[in-house]
Amino acid sequence: MEFCDECGSMMKTENGSWICNSCGYEKERDENDEEQMVTTSGQEETEVVDLSEAEDQGRPKTTAQCPECDNDEAYWYMQQIRAADESETRFFVCTECEHKWREDDH
């Protein structure tokens, strides 16, 4: 990928030259420079792991007393539920019964 020296837009290749679609700037292609460019072709693919069905869904655990079943362990996460200038709210999910509550719910 090459960017235009004049306007900064992405350039395309055409007949051995780099051409800017935005301003029309043109420059010759240089094989030595292009060898240094990194492309996605030939890179190894990585496995995508779906955690949506995982028990903890990637959330950390903490010690917290569940108000429903008295279990003493829960997953927790932070979520913005008010305006951006307000602090986030911490939510807990019981590891046993999956009851959900907020930190300030007592």
Tab-separated table of N, CA, C and O in Angstrom:
chain	number	residue	atom	x	y	z
A	1	MET	N	0.847	-1.162	0.000
A	1	MET	CA	0.000	0.000	0.000
A	1	MET	C	0.893	1.225	0.000
A	1	MET	O	1.902	1.290	0.680
A	2	GLU	N	0.482	2.181	-0.763
A	2	GLU	CA	1.253	3.409	-0.894
A	2	GLU	C	0.310	4.594	-0.686
A	2	GLU	O	-0.854	4.543	-1.076
A	3	PHE	N	0.833	5.655	-0.065
A	3	PHE	CA	0.040	6.850	0.159
A	3	PHE	C	0.639	8.008	-0.623
A	3	PHE	O	1.854	8.117	-0.787
A	4	CYS	N	-0.227	8.869	-1.083
A	4	CYS	CA	0.150	10.008	-1.916
A	4	CYS	C	1.025	10.988	-1.144
A	4	CYS	O	0.704	11.364	-0.009
A	5	ASP	N	2.127	11.429	-1.776
A	5	ASP	CA	3.014	12.413	-1.166
A	5	ASP	C	2.383	13.802	-1.138
A	5	ASP	O	2.766	14.646	-0.334
A	6	GLU	N	1.416	14.043	-2.008
A	6	GLU	CA	0.790	15.361	-2.113
A	6	GLU	C	-0.384	15.536	-1.156
A	6	GLU	O	-0.470	16.521	-0.450
A	7	CYS	N	-1.336	14.551	-1.156
A	7	CYS	CA	-2.565	14.744	-0.365
A	7	CYS	C	-2.766	13.691	0.723
A	7	CYS	O	-3.668	13.808	1.539
A	8	GLY	N	-1.953	12.632	0.736
A	8	GLY	CA	-2.046	11.610	1.773
A	8	GLY	C	-3.061	10.515	1.508
A	8	GLY	O	-3.222	9.613	2.318
A	9	SER	N	-3.758	10.560	0.372
A	9	SER	CA	-4.742	9.528	0.045
A	9	SER	C	-4.056	8.229	-0.371
A	9	SER	O	-2.897	8.229	-0.784
A	10	MET	N	-4.796	7.128	-0.286
A	10	MET	CA	-4.263	5.848	-0.700
A	10	MET	C	-4.152	5.815	-2.229
A	10	MET	O	-5.040	6.292	-2.931
A	11	MET	N	-3.046	5.266	-2.715
A	11	MET	CA	-2.806	5.209	-4.156
A	11	MET	C	-3.077	3.807	-4.685
A	11	MET	O	-3.089	2.835	-3.928
A	12	LYS	N	-3.279	3.698	-5.980
A	12	LYS	CA	-3.466	2.401	-6.635
A	12	LYS	C	-2.379	2.229	-7.685
A	12	LYS	O	-1.742	3.202	-8.107
A	13	THR	N	-2.152	0.982	-8.089
A	13	THR	CA	-1.145	0.723	-9.118
A	13	THR	C	-1.822	0.653	-10.474
A	13	THR	O	-2.929	0.139	-10.624
A	14	GLU	N	-1.110	1.204	-11.471
A	14	GLU	CA	-1.611	1.191	-12.833
A	14	GLU	C	-0.432	1.323	-13.790
A	14	GLU	O	0.297	2.309	-13.739
A	15	ASN	N	-0.222	0.304	-14.615
A	15	ASN	CA	0.846	0.323	-15.638
A	15	ASN	C	2.216	0.685	-15.066
A	15	ASN	O	2.917	1.533	-15.588
A	16	GLY	N	2.615	0.059	-13.966
A	16	GLY	CA	3.943	0.280	-13.400
A	16	GLY	C	4.095	1.573	-12.618
A	16	GLY	O	5.206	1.971	-12.299
A	17	SER	N	2.996	2.244	-12.328
A	17	SER	CA	3.047	3.494	-11.563
A	17	SER	C	2.055	3.447	-10.417
A	17	SER	O	1.071	2.716	-10.452
A	18	TRP	N	2.320	4.269	-9.403
A	18	TRP	CA	1.353	4.507	-8.330
A	18	TRP	C	0.589	5.758	-8.723
A	18	TRP	O	1.182	6.783	-9.061
A	19	ILE	N	-0.763	5.694	-8.674
A	19	ILE	CA	-1.593	6.827	-9.067
A	19	ILE	C	-2.577	7.134	-7.940
A	19	ILE	O	-3.247	6.250	-7.424
A	20	CYS	N	-2.675	8.432	-7.612
A	20	CYS	CA	-3.607	8.874	-6.579
A	20	CYS	C	-4.964	9.154	-7.210
A	20	CYS	O	-5.058	9.913	-8.174
A	21	ASN	N	-6.011	8.527	-6.668
A	21	ASN	CA	-7.362	8.760	-7.171
A	21	ASN	C	-7.875	10.147	-6.814
A	21	ASN	O	-8.745	10.682	-7.496
A	22	SER	N	-7.361	10.734	-5.744
A	22	SER	CA	-7.874	12.023	-5.278
A	22	SER	C	-7.308	13.207	-6.049
A	22	SER	O	-8.056	14.054	-6.533
A	23	CYS	N	-5.977	13.285	-6.141
A	23	CYS	CA	-5.378	14.475	-6.754
A	23	CYS	C	-4.672	14.192	-8.081
A	23	CYS	O	-4.234	15.117	-8.753
A	24	GLY	N	-4.538	12.905	-8.459
A	24	GLY	CA	-3.918	12.561	-9.737
A	24	GLY	C	-2.405	12.467	-9.698
A	24	GLY	O	-1.767	12.220	-10.726
A	25	TYR	N	-1.789	12.678	-8.522
A	25	TYR	CA	-0.327	12.575	-8.397
A	25	TYR	C	0.115	11.180	-8.842
A	25	TYR	O	-0.546	10.185	-8.586
A	26	GLU	N	1.242	11.117	-9.532
A	26	GLU	CA	1.741	9.858	-10.071
A	26	GLU	C	3.221	9.710	-9.742
A	26	GLU	O	3.971	10.685	-9.769
A	27	LYS	N	3.625	8.479	-9.396
A	27	LYS	CA	5.054	8.208	-9.221
A	27	LYS	C	5.336	6.775	-9.637
A	27	LYS	O	4.464	5.906	-9.601
A	28	GLU	N	6.572	6.535	-10.071
A	28	GLU	CA	6.977	5.211	-10.532
A	28	GLU	C	7.040	4.224	-9.370
A	28	GLU	O	7.381	4.594	-8.250
A	29	ARG	N	6.726	2.974	-9.654
A	29	ARG	CA	6.824	1.929	-8.639
A	29	ARG	C	8.288	1.547	-8.467
A	29	ARG	O	9.048	1.511	-9.421
A	30	ASP	N	8.689	1.249	-7.239
A	30	ASP	CA	10.054	0.843	-6.922
A	30	ASP	C	9.992	-0.539	-6.277
A	30	ASP	O	9.480	-0.695	-5.174
A	31	GLU	N	10.520	-1.547	-6.995
A	31	GLU	CA	10.454	-2.933	-6.511
A	31	GLU	C	11.142	-3.104	-5.166
A	31	GLU	O	10.682	-3.875	-4.317
A	32	ASN	N	12.255	-2.417	-4.924
A	32	ASN	CA	12.962	-2.536	-3.644
A	32	ASN	C	12.095	-2.036	-2.486
A	32	ASN	O	12.068	-2.638	-1.423
A	33	ASP	N	11.396	-0.914	-2.690
A	33	ASP	CA	10.501	-0.397	-1.653
A	33	ASP	C	9.338	-1.354	-1.416
A	33	ASP	O	8.918	-1.577	-0.284
A	34	GLU	N	8.788	-1.917	-2.488
A	34	GLU	CA	7.624	-2.783	-2.371
A	34	GLU	C	7.947	-4.102	-1.681
A	34	GLU	O	7.092	-4.699	-1.048
A	35	GLU	N	9.189	-4.556	-1.757
A	35	GLU	CA	9.588	-5.778	-1.058
A	35	GLU	C	9.522	-5.580	0.453
A	35	GLU	O	9.315	-6.520	1.200
A	36	GLN	N	9.689	-4.353	0.910
A	36	GLN	CA	9.651	-4.039	2.337
A	36	GLN	C	8.227	-3.912	2.875
A	36	GLN	O	8.008	-3.929	4.077
A	37	MET	N	7.237	-3.789	1.982
A	37	MET	CA	5.842	-3.634	2.405
A	37	MET	C	5.312	-4.936	2.981
A	37	MET	O	5.653	-6.013	2.518
A	38	VAL	N	4.472	-4.827	3.989
A	38	VAL	CA	3.864	-5.993	4.636
A	38	VAL	C	2.457	-6.160	4.083
A	38	VAL	O	1.684	-5.216	4.014
A	39	THR	N	2.146	-7.382	3.678
A	39	THR	CA	0.798	-7.667	3.178
A	39	THR	C	0.161	-8.750	4.042
A	39	THR	O	0.837	-9.447	4.796
A	40	THR	N	-1.132	-8.919	3.894
A	40	THR	CA	-1.823	-9.960	4.652
A	40	THR	C	-1.755	-11.300	3.941
A	40	THR	O	-2.009	-12.329	4.554
A	41	SER	N	-1.413	-11.316	2.670
A	41	SER	CA	-1.316	-12.596	1.973
A	41	SER	C	-0.083	-13.344	2.461
A	41	SER	O	0.982	-12.770	2.651
A	42	GLY	N	-0.243	-14.622	2.721
A	42	GLY	CA	0.854	-15.450	3.199
A	42	GLY	C	1.014	-15.453	4.704
A	42	GLY	O	1.820	-16.193	5.237
A	43	GLN	N	0.252	-14.641	5.422
A	43	GLN	CA	0.327	-14.654	6.877
A	43	GLN	C	-0.516	-15.802	7.407
A	43	GLN	O	-1.504	-16.188	6.809
A	44	GLU	N	-0.091	-16.341	8.540
A	44	GLU	CA	-0.822	-17.450	9.137
A	44	GLU	C	-2.160	-16.967	9.675
A	44	GLU	O	-2.262	-15.877	10.234
A	45	GLU	N	-3.182	-17.794	9.502
A	45	GLU	CA	-4.484	-17.474	10.073
A	45	GLU	C	-4.511	-17.958	11.511
A	45	GLU	O	-3.967	-19.001	11.838
A	46	THR	N	-5.146	-17.187	12.382
A	46	THR	CA	-5.258	-17.578	13.775
A	46	THR	C	-6.671	-18.072	14.046
A	46	THR	O	-7.614	-17.680	13.369
A	47	GLU	N	-6.779	-18.922	15.029
A	47	GLU	CA	-8.080	-19.478	15.385
A	47	GLU	C	-8.855	-18.471	16.230
A	47	GLU	O	-8.331	-17.876	17.157
A	48	VAL	N	-10.121	-18.268	15.887
A	48	VAL	CA	-10.989	-17.390	16.652
A	48	VAL	C	-11.744	-18.257	17.652
A	48	VAL	O	-12.388	-19.231	17.283
A	49	VAL	N	-11.636	-17.909	18.921
A	49	VAL	CA	-12.280	-18.678	19.975
A	49	VAL	C	-13.547	-17.954	20.396
A	49	VAL	O	-13.507	-16.793	20.797
A	50	ASP	N	-14.683	-18.647	20.314
A	50	ASP	CA	-15.967	-18.070	20.694
A	50	ASP	C	-16.210	-18.324	22.179
A	50	ASP	O	-16.386	-19.454	22.600
A	51	LEU	N	-16.218	-17.244	22.969
A	51	LEU	CA	-16.434	-17.366	24.409
A	51	LEU	C	-17.881	-17.117	24.803
A	51	LEU	O	-18.209	-17.145	25.983
A	52	SER	N	-18.769	-16.906	23.829
A	52	SER	CA	-20.146	-16.573	24.170
A	52	SER	C	-20.844	-17.681	24.936
A	52	SER	O	-21.726	-17.425	25.737
A	53	GLU	N	-20.451	-18.928	24.730
A	53	GLU	CA	-21.069	-20.039	25.451
A	53	GLU	C	-20.224	-20.496	26.640
A	53	GLU	O	-20.607	-21.400	27.360
A	54	ALA	N	-19.081	-19.859	26.841
A	54	ALA	CA	-18.212	-20.231	27.958
A	54	ALA	C	-18.890	-19.863	29.274
A	54	ALA	O	-19.623	-18.880	29.364
A	55	GLU	N	-18.633	-20.639	30.289
A	55	GLU	CA	-19.297	-20.444	31.580
A	55	GLU	C	-19.067	-19.049	32.134
A	55	GLU	O	-19.985	-18.362	32.554
A	56	ASP	N	-17.826	-18.586	32.125
A	56	ASP	CA	-17.540	-17.280	32.719
A	56	ASP	C	-17.500	-16.160	31.682
A	56	ASP	O	-17.379	-15.006	32.039
A	57	GLN	N	-17.581	-16.481	30.411
A	57	GLN	CA	-17.550	-15.520	29.313
A	57	GLN	C	-16.364	-14.567	29.437
A	57	GLN	O	-16.447	-13.399	29.095
A	58	GLY	N	-15.253	-15.071	29.946
A	58	GLY	CA	-14.035	-14.281	30.047
A	58	GLY	C	-14.036	-13.267	31.177
A	58	GLY	O	-13.166	-12.423	31.232
A	59	ARG	N	-14.992	-13.317	32.080
A	59	ARG	CA	-15.074	-12.348	33.179
A	59	ARG	C	-14.254	-12.820	34.372
A	59	ARG	O	-14.171	-14.012	34.648
A	60	PRO	N	-13.684	-11.890	35.123
A	60	PRO	CA	-12.934	-12.265	36.323
A	60	PRO	C	-13.884	-12.646	37.463
A	60	PRO	O	-15.047	-12.252	37.477
A	61	LYS	N	-13.353	-13.415	38.422
A	61	LYS	CA	-14.129	-13.826	39.601
A	61	LYS	C	-13.678	-13.024	40.814
A	61	LYS	O	-12.538	-12.556	40.882
A	62	THR	N	-14.581	-12.895	41.769
A	62	THR	CA	-14.263	-12.215	43.027
A	62	THR	C	-15.094	-12.836	44.145
A	62	THR	O	-16.018	-13.604	43.894
A	63	THR	N	-14.775	-12.479	45.370
A	63	THR	CA	-15.565	-12.916	46.512
A	63	THR	C	-16.689	-11.908	46.717
A	63	THR	O	-16.437	-10.729	46.943
A	64	ALA	N	-17.932	-12.383	46.595
A	64	ALA	CA	-19.114	-11.536	46.791
A	64	ALA	C	-20.267	-12.442	47.186
A	64	ALA	O	-20.442	-13.514	46.614
A	65	GLN	N	-21.027	-12.015	48.168
A	65	GLN	CA	-22.140	-12.813	48.690
A	65	GLN	C	-23.378	-12.629	47.813
A	65	GLN	O	-23.891	-11.528	47.675
A	66	CYS	N	-23.873	-13.722	47.218
A	66	CYS	CA	-25.069	-13.683	46.383
A	66	CYS	C	-26.307	-13.484	47.267
A	66	CYS	O	-26.514	-14.248	48.215
A	67	PRO	N	-27.150	-12.491	46.972
A	67	PRO	CA	-28.345	-12.259	47.785
A	67	PRO	C	-29.421	-13.332	47.590
A	67	PRO	O	-30.331	-13.436	48.405
A	68	GLU	N	-29.302	-14.163	46.568
A	68	GLU	CA	-30.306	-15.199	46.301
A	68	GLU	C	-29.960	-16.537	46.946
A	68	GLU	O	-30.789	-17.152	47.589
A	69	CYS	N	-28.722	-17.006	46.733
A	69	CYS	CA	-28.378	-18.361	47.202
A	69	CYS	C	-27.261	-18.390	48.237
A	69	CYS	O	-26.814	-19.455	48.642
A	70	ASP	N	-26.734	-17.234	48.658
A	70	ASP	CA	-25.658	-17.112	49.641
A	70	ASP	C	-24.321	-17.697	49.190
A	70	ASP	O	-23.422	-17.896	50.010
A	71	ASN	N	-24.168	-17.979	47.899
A	71	ASN	CA	-22.865	-18.386	47.367
A	71	ASN	C	-21.900	-17.219	47.570
A	71	ASN	O	-22.298	-16.054	47.538
A	72	ASP	N	-20.624	-17.517	47.799
A	72	ASP	CA	-19.674	-16.440	48.085
A	72	ASP	C	-18.709	-16.137	46.942
A	72	ASP	O	-17.662	-15.538	47.147
A	73	GLU	N	-19.048	-16.541	45.717
A	73	GLU	CA	-18.186	-16.266	44.574
A	73	GLU	C	-19.038	-15.790	43.408
A	73	GLU	O	-20.112	-16.321	43.140
A	74	ALA	N	-18.532	-14.759	42.702
A	74	ALA	CA	-19.293	-14.195	41.579
A	74	ALA	C	-18.339	-13.694	40.502
A	74	ALA	O	-17.199	-13.340	40.775
A	75	TYR	N	-18.831	-13.688	39.273
A	75	TYR	CA	-18.134	-13.018	38.181
A	75	TYR	C	-18.498	-11.548	38.292
A	75	TYR	O	-19.559	-11.192	38.808
A	76	TRP	N	-17.640	-10.662	37.792
A	76	TRP	CA	-17.959	-9.245	37.826
A	76	TRP	C	-17.530	-8.584	36.529
A	76	TRP	O	-16.648	-9.059	35.835
A	77	TYR	N	-18.193	-7.462	36.215
A	77	TYR	CA	-17.825	-6.645	35.068
A	77	TYR	C	-18.309	-5.219	35.312
A	77	TYR	O	-19.183	-4.983	36.134
A	78	MET	N	-17.702	-4.284	34.611
A	78	MET	CA	-18.056	-2.869	34.730
A	78	MET	C	-18.818	-2.463	33.480
A	78	MET	O	-18.507	-2.913	32.379
A	79	GLN	N	-19.823	-1.581	33.682
A	79	GLN	CA	-20.608	-1.109	32.541
A	79	GLN	C	-21.028	0.340	32.772
A	79	GLN	O	-21.422	0.707	33.873
A	80	GLN	N	-20.926	1.129	31.717
A	80	GLN	CA	-21.358	2.526	31.775
A	80	GLN	C	-22.864	2.558	31.558
A	80	GLN	O	-23.348	2.180	30.507
A	81	ILE	N	-23.629	2.968	32.563
A	81	ILE	CA	-25.086	2.981	32.409
A	81	ILE	C	-25.671	4.386	32.521
A	81	ILE	O	-26.832	4.595	32.227
A	82	ARG	N	-24.860	5.336	32.947
A	82	ARG	CA	-25.319	6.721	33.072
A	82	ARG	C	-24.582	7.577	32.056
A	82	ARG	O	-24.005	7.067	31.111
A	83	ALA	N	-24.578	8.860	32.246
A	83	ALA	CA	-23.870	9.776	31.352
A	83	ALA	C	-22.366	9.502	31.401
A	83	ALA	O	-21.855	8.921	32.356
A	84	ALA	N	-21.667	9.941	30.374
A	84	ALA	CA	-20.230	9.677	30.267
A	84	ALA	C	-19.427	10.278	31.412
A	84	ALA	O	-18.360	9.774	31.752
A	85	ASP	N	-19.937	11.342	32.038
A	85	ASP	CA	-19.188	11.946	33.139
A	85	ASP	C	-19.467	11.263	34.482
A	85	ASP	O	-18.913	11.645	35.503
A	86	GLU	N	-20.333	10.267	34.509
A	86	GLU	CA	-20.608	9.480	35.711
A	86	GLU	C	-19.697	8.254	35.728
A	86	GLU	O	-19.258	7.774	34.689
A	87	SER	N	-19.433	7.724	36.912
A	87	SER	CA	-18.580	6.541	37.009
A	87	SER	C	-19.343	5.292	36.537
A	87	SER	O	-20.567	5.265	36.504
A	88	GLU	N	-18.581	4.271	36.177
A	88	GLU	CA	-19.174	3.006	35.746
A	88	GLU	C	-19.807	2.286	36.938
A	88	GLU	O	-19.448	2.535	38.078
A	89	THR	N	-20.722	1.364	36.637
A	89	THR	CA	-21.359	0.554	37.664
A	89	THR	C	-20.801	-0.852	37.586
A	89	THR	O	-20.649	-1.401	36.494
A	90	ARG	N	-20.484	-1.435	38.748
A	90	ARG	CA	-19.970	-2.814	38.770
A	90	ARG	C	-21.140	-3.773	38.957
A	90	ARG	O	-21.964	-3.603	39.843
A	91	PHE	N	-21.199	-4.785	38.078
A	91	PHE	CA	-22.233	-5.808	38.147
A	91	PHE	C	-21.602	-7.128	38.557
A	91	PHE	O	-20.448	-7.405	38.236
A	92	PHE	N	-22.370	-7.944	39.283
A	92	PHE	CA	-21.942	-9.270	39.710
A	92	PHE	C	-22.914	-10.297	39.154
A	92	PHE	O	-24.109	-10.031	39.042
A	93	VAL	N	-22.388	-11.503	38.828
A	93	VAL	CA	-23.217	-12.631	38.409
A	93	VAL	C	-22.765	-13.829	39.230
A	93	VAL	O	-21.589	-14.213	39.187
A	94	CYS	N	-23.686	-14.412	39.995
A	94	CYS	CA	-23.359	-15.541	40.868
A	94	CYS	C	-22.842	-16.720	40.043
A	94	CYS	O	-23.409	-17.052	39.002
A	95	THR	N	-21.776	-17.366	40.530
A	95	THR	CA	-21.212	-18.522	39.827
A	95	THR	C	-22.086	-19.763	39.982
A	95	THR	O	-21.939	-20.711	39.222
A	96	GLU	N	-22.991	-19.762	40.949
A	96	GLU	CA	-23.871	-20.921	41.176
A	96	GLU	C	-25.228	-20.757	40.490
A	96	GLU	O	-25.615	-21.540	39.661
A	97	CYS	N	-25.987	-19.732	40.892
A	97	CYS	CA	-27.369	-19.597	40.411
A	97	CYS	C	-27.521	-18.580	39.279
A	97	CYS	O	-28.609	-18.395	38.751
A	98	GLU	N	-26.433	-17.873	38.913
A	98	GLU	CA	-26.403	-16.877	37.846
A	98	GLU	C	-27.286	-15.654	38.120
A	98	GLU	O	-27.665	-14.942	37.209
A	99	HIS	N	-27.621	-15.425	39.398
A	99	HIS	CA	-28.341	-14.212	39.762
A	99	HIS	C	-27.431	-13.014	39.491
A	99	HIS	O	-26.230	-13.057	39.729
A	100	LYS	N	-28.007	-11.922	38.964
A	100	LYS	CA	-27.233	-10.736	38.613
A	100	LYS	C	-27.658	-9.578	39.514
A	100	LYS	O	-28.852	-9.358	39.732
A	101	TRP	N	-26.671	-8.838	40.062
A	101	TRP	CA	-26.965	-7.678	40.883
A	101	TRP	C	-25.877	-6.633	40.721
A	101	TRP	O	-24.796	-6.921	40.233
A	102	ARG	N	-26.215	-5.389	41.108
A	102	ARG	CA	-25.264	-4.291	41.039
A	102	ARG	C	-24.563	-4.136	42.373
A	102	ARG	O	-25.075	-4.537	43.403
A	103	GLU	N	-23.423	-3.487	42.343
A	103	GLU	CA	-22.651	-3.285	43.572
A	103	GLU	C	-23.429	-2.490	44.613
A	103	GLU	O	-23.339	-2.760	45.791
A	104	ASP	N	-24.227	-1.512	44.182
A	104	ASP	CA	-24.946	-0.689	45.142
A	104	ASP	C	-26.316	-1.271	45.523
A	104	ASP	O	-27.036	-0.664	46.299
A	105	ASP	N	-26.696	-2.434	45.007
A	105	ASP	CA	-27.940	-3.105	45.401
A	105	ASP	C	-27.693	-3.838	46.720
A	105	ASP	O	-26.917	-4.765	46.784
A	106	HIS	N	-28.326	-3.428	47.774
A	106	HIS	CA	-28.164	-4.135	49.060
A	106	HIS	C	-29.494	-4.398	49.687
A	106	HIS	O	-30.452	-3.806	49.593
